[in-house]
Amino acid sequence: MSEVSAEQSGQAAAPLAQSVVMKFGGTSLADAAAIRRAIRIVKQRMPQKPVVVASALADVTDHLLAAGQVAAKGDAASAEASLRYLQRRHEQVALDAAGADAYEVLRPQIAVEFEQLHQLLPVISTFGELTRRLQDQLLGAGECLSSRIVHAAFLQAGIDAVWLDARECIVTDAAHTQATPLWDETNQRVLDAVAPLLAELRVPVLGGFIGSTTDGIPTTLGRGGSDLTASILGAALQSSRIEIWTDVDGILTTDPKLCPEARRVPTMSFEEAADLAYFGAQVLHPASIAPAMRKNIPVAVLNSRHPEGKGTEIVAHPGDECVMKAITAKKGVTVVDVQAVRWLAPELLREIFDVFERHQFTLDLLSASRGSLSILVTSTESLPAIAEELKGLAHVRWESRKALISLVGERVRRQPEIAGQVFRALSDVDLRMICQGASERNICFLVSESQAEDLVRRLHRLFFQSRFDRYSSSVAVPLMCQAGEG
Ligand code: ADP
Ligand code: ASP
Ligand code: MG
């Protein structure tokens, strides 16, 4: 049965090769010590047939992006210097993690990768901009390098690892920097490349985040995309579990960088986790839950520094009683107001959506009133062109530097007093586009970006730092989870 027909029928096929996909994020591969921790974790999973997905070493993607941006501005010397720094760093980690013998093999591979990056810089300078396609070529190097180093370190540690080029497995459309997998082709290639290795009890190691078009042009899956790679592999292989190894104890009640009091959420539903990621929680790529959810494969978010911790288990039916799981803020949001010159007739609505689609805009959220439409977007790049196209039909204005705050939980909407609590607590704040939208699982609203962090902290104190707060007597269950320590 083909992938699509299995999904359409809603039936999960029998597992083809029981396996566990283990994705290690950048901070879990920051240096040789981190790679050694990853080795210990993978060794414990050997009976479950691990498939390993490696992100770029910590901060490498940001450095590559910055190098591309300065090259585009014509500052070739700074870009070259960045690449030289990154090359030295990779060589050092390779030597420390894989040992001197393996380093002799790795060093020329690293050199080739950086040689290609150096050749890219004059091309970027000539364009005078870092085009999306060039960006994908540049950034993808991070995962190619890290996965080779991780592979060599695994071999050195006695793991029978095999490096696979993820660009030959993950086939995507040509939406550079935000590519979407072509599912049938990708599933087939993953099965062909990975399943035989699992049958031989070998450990496939792939770079996350990267893919290529059917013509072989490199693409990437969007920032944080290694989570999505893990989910794609897990779904294709019908794995028994997908593990996201990161630098926090699991999914927490909010970003611990904003609120150190944030606590671990022991269990979540697929939908809750997908909403949380969609509404900006960096811990998971926004699209990473969908493939796992379609195949009903549990996803665990775990801390590579505390591998004995329980982390967060994301499953179809967690069976917990929590009303609210987490609060998140998505920054960098722009609200676009489209005001009809006459009225918002259905034809005009259609025209507005067509224009946005032609400019490849993803619309995050909308709200409509009689004569106008408010749309949230995360890029302003094409807005002038869109305004021009709609001239005569509608006035288009936009305001940037907004943040969308979301309260996520399977039952937040079934407890009307929660919205009341929020609005009472934030009565001094100008809230816009308050939305208890189509989803049952979230309440969200727009604020100015500068207020976002403070408001998240206030809401977190209200809902998660007073275990049975003054509203709990009016609701059947505690508002928050019996979260773990830390
Ligand atoms: P990795 O490199 O492992 O992919 P990321 O930096 O992408 O790690 O994601 C982990 C980070 O996500 C954490 O360090 C934390 O600051 C942030 N984060 C944001 N919201 C949450 C949340 N609700 N729970 C846990 N972490 C969160
Ligand atoms: N290295 C990529 C990034 O920083 C992908 C990832 O880490 O998941 O966005
Ligand atoms: Mg990440």
Short mmCIF file of N, CA, C and O in Angstrom, two decimals, residues 1-13 183-184 187 295:
data_model
loop_
_atom_site.label_atom_id
_atom_site.label_comp_id
_atom_site.label_asym_id
_atom_site.label_seq_id
_atom_site.Cartn_x
_atom_site.Cartn_y
_atom_site.Cartn_z
N MET A 1 0.86 -1.21 0.00
CA MET A 1 0.00 0.00 0.00
C MET A 1 0.88 1.24 0.00
O MET A 1 1.89 1.29 0.69
N SER A 2 0.56 2.20 -0.81
CA SER A 2 1.42 3.40 -0.86
C SER A 2 1.20 4.24 0.39
O SER A 2 0.21 4.11 1.08
N GLU A 3 2.15 5.10 0.64
CA GLU A 3 2.11 6.00 1.80
C GLU A 3 0.81 6.78 1.86
O GLU A 3 0.11 6.80 2.85
N VAL A 4 0.47 7.38 0.71
CA VAL A 4 -0.69 8.27 0.70
C VAL A 4 -1.96 7.48 0.98
O VAL A 4 -2.77 7.87 1.81
N SER A 5 -2.07 6.31 0.35
CA SER A 5 -3.31 5.59 0.56
C SER A 5 -3.43 5.09 1.99
O SER A 5 -4.51 5.05 2.55
N ALA A 6 -2.28 4.73 2.61
CA ALA A 6 -2.33 4.31 4.01
C ALA A 6 -2.82 5.45 4.87
O ALA A 6 -3.65 5.27 5.78
N GLU A 7 -2.30 6.66 4.59
CA GLU A 7 -2.72 7.81 5.39
C GLU A 7 -4.18 8.15 5.15
O GLU A 7 -4.93 8.45 6.06
N GLN A 8 -4.56 8.07 3.85
CA GLN A 8 -5.94 8.43 3.55
C GLN A 8 -6.91 7.47 4.23
O GLN A 8 -7.96 7.86 4.69
N SER A 9 -6.51 6.21 4.29
CA SER A 9 -7.41 5.25 4.92
C SER A 9 -7.42 5.41 6.43
O SER A 9 -8.24 4.83 7.11
N GLY A 10 -6.47 6.21 6.95
CA GLY A 10 -6.42 6.46 8.38
C GLY A 10 -5.85 5.29 9.17
O GLY A 10 -5.87 5.26 10.38
N GLN A 11 -5.30 4.27 8.46
CA GLN A 11 -4.76 3.13 9.18
C GLN A 11 -3.24 3.22 9.21
O GLN A 11 -2.62 3.52 8.22
N ALA A 12 -2.67 2.92 10.38
CA ALA A 12 -1.21 2.87 10.43
C ALA A 12 -0.79 1.47 10.00
O ALA A 12 -1.29 0.48 10.50
N ALA A 13 0.13 1.39 9.02
CA ALA A 13 0.60 0.09 8.59
C ALA A 13 1.48 -0.52 9.67
O ALA A 13 1.96 0.17 10.56
N TRP A 183 6.52 13.89 -0.14
CA TRP A 183 6.43 12.75 0.79
C TRP A 183 6.70 11.40 0.15
O TRP A 183 7.46 10.58 0.68
N ASP A 184 6.07 11.12 -0.99
CA ASP A 184 6.21 9.78 -1.57
C ASP A 184 7.66 9.48 -1.91
O ASP A 184 8.21 8.44 -1.56
N ASN A 187 9.80 9.24 1.35
CA ASN A 187 9.58 7.99 2.08
C ASN A 187 10.27 6.81 1.40
O ASN A 187 10.89 5.97 2.05
N LYS A 295 1.42 9.09 11.85
CA LYS A 295 1.72 7.66 12.03
C LYS A 295 1.60 7.22 13.49
O LYS A 295 2.01 6.12 13.84
#
